[in-house]
JSON list of C-alpha atoms and ligand atoms in Angstrom, two decimals:
[
{"chain": "A", "resi": 1, "resn": "UNK", "atom": "CA", "xyz": [80.16, 51.03, -38.93]},
{"chain": "A", "resi": 2, "resn": "UNK", "atom": "CA", "xyz": [78.29, 51.22, -42.22]},
{"chain": "A", "resi": 3, "resn": "UNK", "atom": "CA", "xyz": [75.64, 48.95, -40.75]},
{"chain": "A", "resi": 4, "resn": "UNK", "atom": "CA", "xyz": [75.20, 51.19, -37.71]},
{"chain": "A", "resi": 5, "resn": "UNK", "atom": "CA", "xyz": [74.73, 54.28, -39.85]},
{"chain": "A", "resi": 6, "resn": "UNK", "atom": "CA", "xyz": [72.30, 52.44, -42.09]},
{"chain": "A", "resi": 7, "resn": "UNK", "atom": "CA", "xyz": [70.16, 51.21, -39.21]},
{"chain": "A", "resi": 8, "resn": "UNK", "atom": "CA", "xyz": [70.16, 54.65, -37.59]},
{"chain": "A", "resi": 9, "resn": "UNK", "atom": "CA", "xyz": [68.96, 56.05, -40.89]},
{"chain": "A", "resi": 10, "resn": "UNK", "atom": "CA", "xyz": [66.25, 53.42, -41.13]},
{"chain": "A", "resi": 11, "resn": "UNK", "atom": "CA", "xyz": [65.02, 54.18, -37.62]},
{"chain": "A", "resi": 12, "resn": "UNK", "atom": "CA", "xyz": [64.68, 57.89, -38.37]},
{"chain": "A", "resi": 13, "resn": "UNK", "atom": "CA", "xyz": [62.93, 57.24, -41.68]},
{"chain": "A", "resi": 14, "resn": "UNK", "atom": "CA", "xyz": [60.48, 54.96, -39.89]},
{"chain": "A", "resi": 15, "resn": "UNK", "atom": "CA", "xyz": [59.81, 57.62, -37.24]},
{"chain": "A", "resi": 16, "resn": "UNK", "atom": "CA", "xyz": [59.12, 60.35, -39.78]},
{"chain": "A", "resi": 17, "resn": "UNK", "atom": "CA", "xyz": [57.04, 58.15, -42.05]},
{"chain": "A", "resi": 18, "resn": "UNK", "atom": "CA", "xyz": [55.03, 56.52, -39.24]},
{"chain": "A", "resi": 19, "resn": "UNK", "atom": "CA", "xyz": [51.54, 57.51, -38.19]},
{"chain": "A", "resi": 20, "resn": "UNK", "atom": "CA", "xyz": [51.80, 60.72, -36.17]},
{"chain": "A", "resi": 21, "resn": "UNK", "atom": "CA", "xyz": [49.41, 59.34, -33.57]},
{"chain": "A", "resi": 22, "resn": "UNK", "atom": "CA", "xyz": [51.49, 56.28, -32.80]},
{"chain": "A", "resi": 23, "resn": "UNK", "atom": "CA", "xyz": [54.93, 57.93, -32.68]},
{"chain": "A", "resi": 24, "resn": "UNK", "atom": "CA", "xyz": [53.97, 61.23, -31.09]},
{"chain": "A", "resi": 25, "resn": "UNK", "atom": "CA", "xyz": [56.38, 62.36, -28.44]},
{"chain": "A", "resi": 26, "resn": "UNK", "atom": "CA", "xyz": [56.95, 65.94, -27.44]},
{"chain": "A", "resi": 27, "resn": "UNK", "atom": "CA", "xyz": [60.17, 67.20, -28.98]},
{"chain": "A", "resi": 28, "resn": "UNK", "atom": "CA", "xyz": [60.07, 65.17, -32.20]},
{"chain": "A", "resi": 29, "resn": "UNK", "atom": "CA", "xyz": [59.96, 67.27, -35.33]},
{"chain": "A", "resi": 30, "resn": "UNK", "atom": "CA", "xyz": [56.35, 66.51, -36.13]},
{"chain": "A", "resi": 31, "resn": "UNK", "atom": "CA", "xyz": [53.55, 69.03, -36.49]},
{"chain": "A", "resi": 32, "resn": "UNK", "atom": "CA", "xyz": [51.81, 69.48, -33.14]},
{"chain": "A", "resi": 33, "resn": "UNK", "atom": "CA", "xyz": [48.72, 67.27, -33.04]},
{"chain": "A", "resi": 34, "resn": "UNK", "atom": "CA", "xyz": [46.23, 68.63, -30.50]},
{"chain": "A", "resi": 35, "resn": "UNK", "atom": "CA", "xyz": [44.12, 65.50, -30.37]},
{"chain": "A", "resi": 36, "resn": "UNK", "atom": "CA", "xyz": [47.04, 63.19, -29.69]},
{"chain": "A", "resi": 37, "resn": "UNK", "atom": "CA", "xyz": [48.45, 65.55, -27.06]},
{"chain": "A", "resi": 38, "resn": "UNK", "atom": "CA", "xyz": [45.05, 65.82, -25.36]},
{"chain": "A", "resi": 39, "resn": "UNK", "atom": "CA", "xyz": [44.48, 62.09, -25.22]},
{"chain": "A", "resi": 40, "resn": "UNK", "atom": "CA", "xyz": [47.97, 61.46, -23.94]},
{"chain": "A", "resi": 41, "resn": "UNK", "atom": "CA", "xyz": [48.45, 64.37, -21.56]},
{"chain": "A", "resi": 42, "resn": "UNK", "atom": "CA", "xyz": [45.04, 65.61, -20.41]},
{"chain": "A", "resi": 43, "resn": "UNK", "atom": "CA", "xyz": [42.28, 63.00, -20.73]},
{"chain": "A", "resi": 44, "resn": "UNK", "atom": "CA", "xyz": [43.21, 61.00, -17.62]},
{"chain": "A", "resi": 45, "resn": "UNK", "atom": "CA", "xyz": [42.32, 63.95, -15.39]},
{"chain": "A", "resi": 46, "resn": "UNK", "atom": "CA", "xyz": [39.91, 65.99, -17.52]},
{"chain": "A", "resi": 47, "resn": "UNK", "atom": "CA", "xyz": [38.01, 63.17, -19.28]},
{"chain": "A", "resi": 48, "resn": "UNK", "atom": "CA", "xyz": [37.89, 62.22, -22.97]},
{"chain": "A", "resi": 49, "resn": "UNK", "atom": "CA", "xyz": [35.80, 65.29, -23.80]},
{"chain": "A", "resi": 50, "resn": "UNK", "atom": "CA", "xyz": [37.03, 67.71, -21.14]},
{"chain": "A", "resi": 51, "resn": "UNK", "atom": "CA", "xyz": [33.81, 67.05, -19.23]},
{"chain": "A", "resi": 52, "resn": "UNK", "atom": "CA", "xyz": [35.36, 65.73, -16.05]},
{"chain": "A", "resi": 53, "resn": "UNK", "atom": "CA", "xyz": [36.11, 67.90, -13.07]},
{"chain": "A", "resi": 54, "resn": "UNK", "atom": "CA", "xyz": [39.84, 67.33, -12.46]},
{"chain": "A", "resi": 55, "resn": "UNK", "atom": "CA", "xyz": [39.08, 67.58, -8.78]},
{"chain": "A", "resi": 56, "resn": "UNK", "atom": "CA", "xyz": [36.33, 69.03, -6.59]},
{"chain": "A", "resi": 57, "resn": "UNK", "atom": "CA", "xyz": [36.01, 72.73, -7.39]},
{"chain": "A", "resi": 58, "resn": "UNK", "atom": "CA", "xyz": [37.35, 72.85, -10.95]},
{"chain": "A", "resi": 59, "resn": "UNK", "atom": "CA", "xyz": [34.93, 72.83, -13.84]},
{"chain": "A", "resi": 60, "resn": "UNK", "atom": "CA", "xyz": [34.62, 71.18, -17.25]},
{"chain": "A", "resi": 61, "resn": "UNK", "atom": "CA", "xyz": [37.01, 72.57, -19.87]},
{"chain": "A", "resi": 62, "resn": "UNK", "atom": "CA", "xyz": [35.00, 71.39, -22.91]},
{"chain": "A", "resi": 63, "resn": "UNK", "atom": "CA", "xyz": [34.81, 73.99, -25.67]},
{"chain": "A", "resi": 64, "resn": "UNK", "atom": "CA", "xyz": [36.83, 76.63, -23.79]},
{"chain": "A", "resi": 65, "resn": "UNK", "atom": "CA", "xyz": [37.90, 79.60, -25.92]},
{"chain": "A", "resi": 66, "resn": "UNK", "atom": "CA", "xyz": [41.19, 78.72, -27.67]},
{"chain": "A", "resi": 67, "resn": "UNK", "atom": "CA", "xyz": [43.09, 81.92, -26.87]},
{"chain": "A", "resi": 68, "resn": "UNK", "atom": "CA", "xyz": [41.93, 82.05, -23.25]},
{"chain": "A", "resi": 69, "resn": "UNK", "atom": "CA", "xyz": [42.88, 78.43, -22.72]},
{"chain": "A", "resi": 70, "resn": "UNK", "atom": "CA", "xyz": [46.30, 78.81, -24.40]},
{"chain": "A", "resi": 71, "resn": "UNK", "atom": "CA", "xyz": [47.09, 81.78, -22.17]},
{"chain": "A", "resi": 72, "resn": "UNK", "atom": "CA", "xyz": [45.98, 79.91, -19.06]},
{"chain": "A", "resi": 73, "resn": "UNK", "atom": "CA", "xyz": [48.04, 76.84, -19.97]},
{"chain": "A", "resi": 74, "resn": "UNK", "atom": "CA", "xyz": [51.14, 78.98, -20.57]},
{"chain": "A", "resi": 75, "resn": "UNK", "atom": "CA", "xyz": [50.57, 80.60, -17.17]},
{"chain": "A", "resi": 76, "resn": "UNK", "atom": "CA", "xyz": [50.25, 77.17, -15.54]},
{"chain": "A", "resi": 77, "resn": "UNK", "atom": "CA", "xyz": [53.44, 76.15, -17.33]},
{"chain": "A", "resi": 78, "resn": "UNK", "atom": "CA", "xyz": [55.30, 79.02, -15.68]},
{"chain": "A", "resi": 79, "resn": "UNK", "atom": "CA", "xyz": [53.63, 78.43, -12.34]},
{"chain": "A", "resi": 80, "resn": "UNK", "atom": "CA", "xyz": [52.11, 81.92, -12.34]},
{"chain": "A", "resi": 81, "resn": "UNK", "atom": "CA", "xyz": [48.56, 80.62, -11.92]},
{"chain": "A", "resi": 82, "resn": "UNK", "atom": "CA", "xyz": [47.26, 78.36, -9.19]},
{"chain": "A", "resi": 83, "resn": "UNK", "atom": "CA", "xyz": [43.49, 78.69, -9.12]},
{"chain": "A", "resi": 84, "resn": "UNK", "atom": "CA", "xyz": [42.57, 76.03, -6.58]},
{"chain": "A", "resi": 85, "resn": "UNK", "atom": "CA", "xyz": [45.89, 75.14, -5.00]},
{"chain": "A", "resi": 86, "resn": "UNK", "atom": "CA", "xyz": [46.71, 72.30, -7.40]},
{"chain": "A", "resi": 87, "resn": "UNK", "atom": "CA", "xyz": [48.52, 74.28, -10.09]},
{"chain": "A", "resi": 88, "resn": "UNK", "atom": "CA", "xyz": [51.67, 72.20, -9.58]},
{"chain": "A", "resi": 89, "resn": "UNK", "atom": "CA", "xyz": [49.90, 69.21, -11.18]},
{"chain": "A", "resi": 90, "resn": "UNK", "atom": "CA", "xyz": [49.15, 71.24, -14.28]},
{"chain": "A", "resi": 91, "resn": "UNK", "atom": "CA", "xyz": [52.66, 72.64, -14.38]},
{"chain": "A", "resi": 92, "resn": "UNK", "atom": "CA", "xyz": [54.22, 69.18, -14.33]},
{"chain": "A", "resi": 93, "resn": "UNK", "atom": "CA", "xyz": [52.09, 68.18, -17.34]},
{"chain": "A", "resi": 94, "resn": "UNK", "atom": "CA", "xyz": [52.76, 71.35, -19.33]},
{"chain": "A", "resi": 95, "resn": "UNK", "atom": "CA", "xyz": [56.44, 71.76, -18.70]},
{"chain": "A", "resi": 96, "resn": "UNK", "atom": "CA", "xyz": [57.29, 69.32, -21.52]},
{"chain": "A", "resi": 97, "resn": "UNK", "atom": "CA", "xyz": [55.02, 70.97, -24.10]},
{"chain": "A", "resi": 98, "resn": "UNK", "atom": "CA", "xyz": [56.16, 73.63, -26.55]},
{"chain": "A", "resi": 99, "resn": "UNK", "atom": "CA", "xyz": [54.18, 76.80, -27.35]},
{"chain": "A", "resi": 100, "resn": "UNK", "atom": "CA", "xyz": [53.03, 75.17, -30.62]},
{"chain": "A", "resi": 101, "resn": "UNK", "atom": "CA", "xyz": [51.83, 72.11, -28.76]},
{"chain": "A", "resi": 102, "resn": "UNK", "atom": "CA", "xyz": [49.97, 74.22, -26.19]},
{"chain": "A", "resi": 103, "resn": "UNK", "atom": "CA", "xyz": [48.26, 76.15, -29.01]},
{"chain": "A", "resi": 104, "resn": "UNK", "atom": "CA", "xyz": [47.34, 72.90, -30.78]},
{"chain": "A", "resi": 105, "resn": "UNK", "atom": "CA", "xyz": [45.90, 71.27, -27.66]},
{"chain": "A", "resi": 106, "resn": "UNK", "atom": "CA", "xyz": [43.95, 74.46, -26.87]},
{"chain": "A", "resi": 107, "resn": "UNK", "atom": "CA", "xyz": [42.35, 74.43, -30.33]},
{"chain": "A", "resi": 108, "resn": "UNK", "atom": "CA", "xyz": [41.47, 70.76, -29.83]},
{"chain": "A", "resi": 109, "resn": "UNK", "atom": "CA", "xyz": [39.82, 71.42, -26.44]},
{"chain": "A", "resi": 110, "resn": "UNK", "atom": "CA", "xyz": [37.87, 74.25, -28.08]},
{"chain": "A", "resi": 111, "resn": "UNK", "atom": "CA", "xyz": [36.56, 71.80, -30.69]},
{"chain": "A", "resi": 112, "resn": "UNK", "atom": "CA", "xyz": [35.28, 69.36, -28.03]},
{"chain": "A", "resi": 113, "resn": "UNK", "atom": "CA", "xyz": [31.57, 69.15, -27.38]},
{"chain": "B", "resi": 201, "resn": "HEC", "atom": "C1", "xyz": [47.38, 64.99, -13.25]},
{"chain": "B", "resi": 201, "resn": "HEC", "atom": "C2", "xyz": [46.05, 65.48, -13.58]},
{"chain": "B", "resi": 201, "resn": "HEC", "atom": "C3", "xyz": [45.94, 66.56, -14.65]},
{"chain": "B", "resi": 201, "resn": "HEC", "atom": "C4", "xyz": [46.35, 66.50, -15.96]},
{"chain": "B", "resi": 201, "resn": "HEC", "atom": "C5", "xyz": [47.06, 65.34, -16.65]},
{"chain": "B", "resi": 201, "resn": "HEC", "atom": "C6", "xyz": [45.95, 67.75, -16.57]},
{"chain": "B", "resi": 201, "resn": "HEC", "atom": "N1", "xyz": [45.31, 68.53, -15.66]},
{"chain": "B", "resi": 201, "resn": "HEC", "atom": "FE1", "xyz": [44.42, 70.31, -16.01]},
{"chain": "B", "resi": 201, "resn": "HEC", "atom": "N2", "xyz": [44.01, 70.50, -14.04]},
{"chain": "B", "resi": 201, "resn": "HEC", "atom": "C7", "xyz": [44.30, 69.57, -13.05]},
{"chain": "B", "resi": 201, "resn": "HEC", "atom": "C8", "xyz": [44.07, 70.15, -11.74]},
{"chain": "B", "resi": 201, "resn": "HEC", "atom": "C9", "xyz": [44.28, 69.45, -10.41]},
{"chain": "B", "resi": 201, "resn": "HEC", "atom": "C10", "xyz": [43.61, 71.47, -11.97]},
{"chain": "B", "resi": 201, "resn": "HEC", "atom": "C11", "xyz": [43.32, 72.56, -10.94]},
{"chain": "B", "resi": 201, "resn": "HEC", "atom": "C12", "xyz": [44.63, 73.38, -10.82]},
{"chain": "B", "resi": 201, "resn": "HEC", "atom": "C13", "xyz": [44.56, 74.58, -9.88]},
{"chain": "B", "resi": 201, "resn": "HEC", "atom": "O1", "xyz": [44.54, 74.38, -8.67]},
{"chain": "B", "resi": 201, "resn": "HEC", "atom": "O2", "xyz": [44.57, 75.73, -10.38]},
{"chain": "B", "resi": 201, "resn": "HEC", "atom": "C14", "xyz": [43.57, 71.65, -13.42]},
{"chain": "B", "resi": 201, "resn": "HEC", "atom": "C15", "xyz": [43.13, 72.80, -14.05]},
{"chain": "B", "resi": 201, "resn": "HEC", "atom": "C16", "xyz": [42.98, 72.94, -15.41]},
{"chain": "B", "resi": 201, "resn": "HEC", "atom": "C17", "xyz": [42.33, 74.05, -16.05]},
{"chain": "B", "resi": 201, "resn": "HEC", "atom": "C18", "xyz": [41.61, 75.19, -15.34]},
{"chain": "B", "resi": 201, "resn": "HEC", "atom": "C19", "xyz": [40.21, 74.67, -15.02]},
{"chain": "B", "resi": 201, "resn": "HEC", "atom": "C20", "xyz": [39.31, 75.63, -14.27]},
{"chain": "B", "resi": 201, "resn": "HEC", "atom": "O3", "xyz": [38.31, 75.18, -13.68]},
{"chain": "B", "resi": 201, "resn": "HEC", "atom": "O4", "xyz": [39.60, 76.83, -14.27]},
{"chain": "B", "resi": 201, "resn": "HEC", "atom": "C21", "xyz": [42.41, 73.84, -17.40]},
{"chain": "B", "resi": 201, "resn": "HEC", "atom": "C22", "xyz": [41.85, 74.72, -18.49]},
{"chain": "B", "resi": 201, "resn": "HEC", "atom": "C23", "xyz": [43.14, 72.59, -17.60]},
{"chain": "B", "resi": 201, "resn": "HEC", "atom": "N3", "xyz": [43.45, 72.07, -16.36]},
{"chain": "B", "resi": 201, "resn": "HEC", "atom": "C24", "xyz": [43.47, 72.03, -18.82]},
{"chain": "B", "resi": 201, "resn": "HEC", "atom": "C25", "xyz": [44.33, 70.94, -18.98]},
{"chain": "B", "resi": 201, "resn": "HEC", "atom": "C26", "xyz": [44.87, 70.51, -20.24]},
{"chain": "B", "resi": 201, "resn": "HEC", "atom": "C27", "xyz": [44.56, 71.14, -21.59]},
{"chain": "B", "resi": 201, "resn": "HEC", "atom": "C28", "xyz": [45.68, 69.44, -19.96]},
{"chain": "B", "resi": 201, "resn": "HEC", "atom": "C29", "xyz": [46.58, 68.69, -20.92]},
{"chain": "B", "resi": 201, "resn": "HEC", "atom": "C30", "xyz": [47.62, 69.46, -21.56]},
{"chain": "B", "resi": 201, "resn": "HEC", "atom": "C31", "xyz": [45.59, 69.18, -18.54]},
{"chain": "B", "resi": 201, "resn": "HEC", "atom": "N4", "xyz": [44.79, 70.12, -17.98]},
{"chain": "B", "resi": 201, "resn": "HEC", "atom": "C32", "xyz": [46.20, 68.11, -17.88]},
{"chain": "B", "resi": 201, "resn": "HEC", "atom": "C33", "xyz": [44.75, 68.28, -13.28]},
{"chain": "B", "resi": 201, "resn": "HEC", "atom": "C34", "xyz": [45.30, 67.84, -14.47]}
]
């Protein structure tokens, strides 16, 4: 029993002390890291610098205004925006992100060039 508690404790200490980039997972009590979230959750479709068109018709998102982007992402999260008919893809990505994480990733996209 003591051993189990001790190893559980060790695991949590390792998680908290580890590099935020390597242990990032939505829901852990770590400060939201926009860059890590972007690379993990957005880059496959939007490109490393937001330059890629996610599909024919959508544009680059590089450098988008932080507040505008955060609002749009929250709307996608709730399914209340569907610009080109593929909003469900965005919703499925955003549904696991918190408000803090959406704000952080928006600021990161804004910083992209
Ligand atoms: C599975 C692929 C995929 C992933 C991953 C993804 N997106 Fe998208 N994104 C899309 C598609 C498809 C659209 C077009 C949705 C529509 O029809 O409105 C879109 C639209 C957008 C738009 C609106 C673009 C425009 O031209 O108006 C923004 C901004 C955006 N995504 C940002 C993000 C961010 C930030 C992330 C990461 C949190 C992300 N996306 C993750 C596929 C993806």
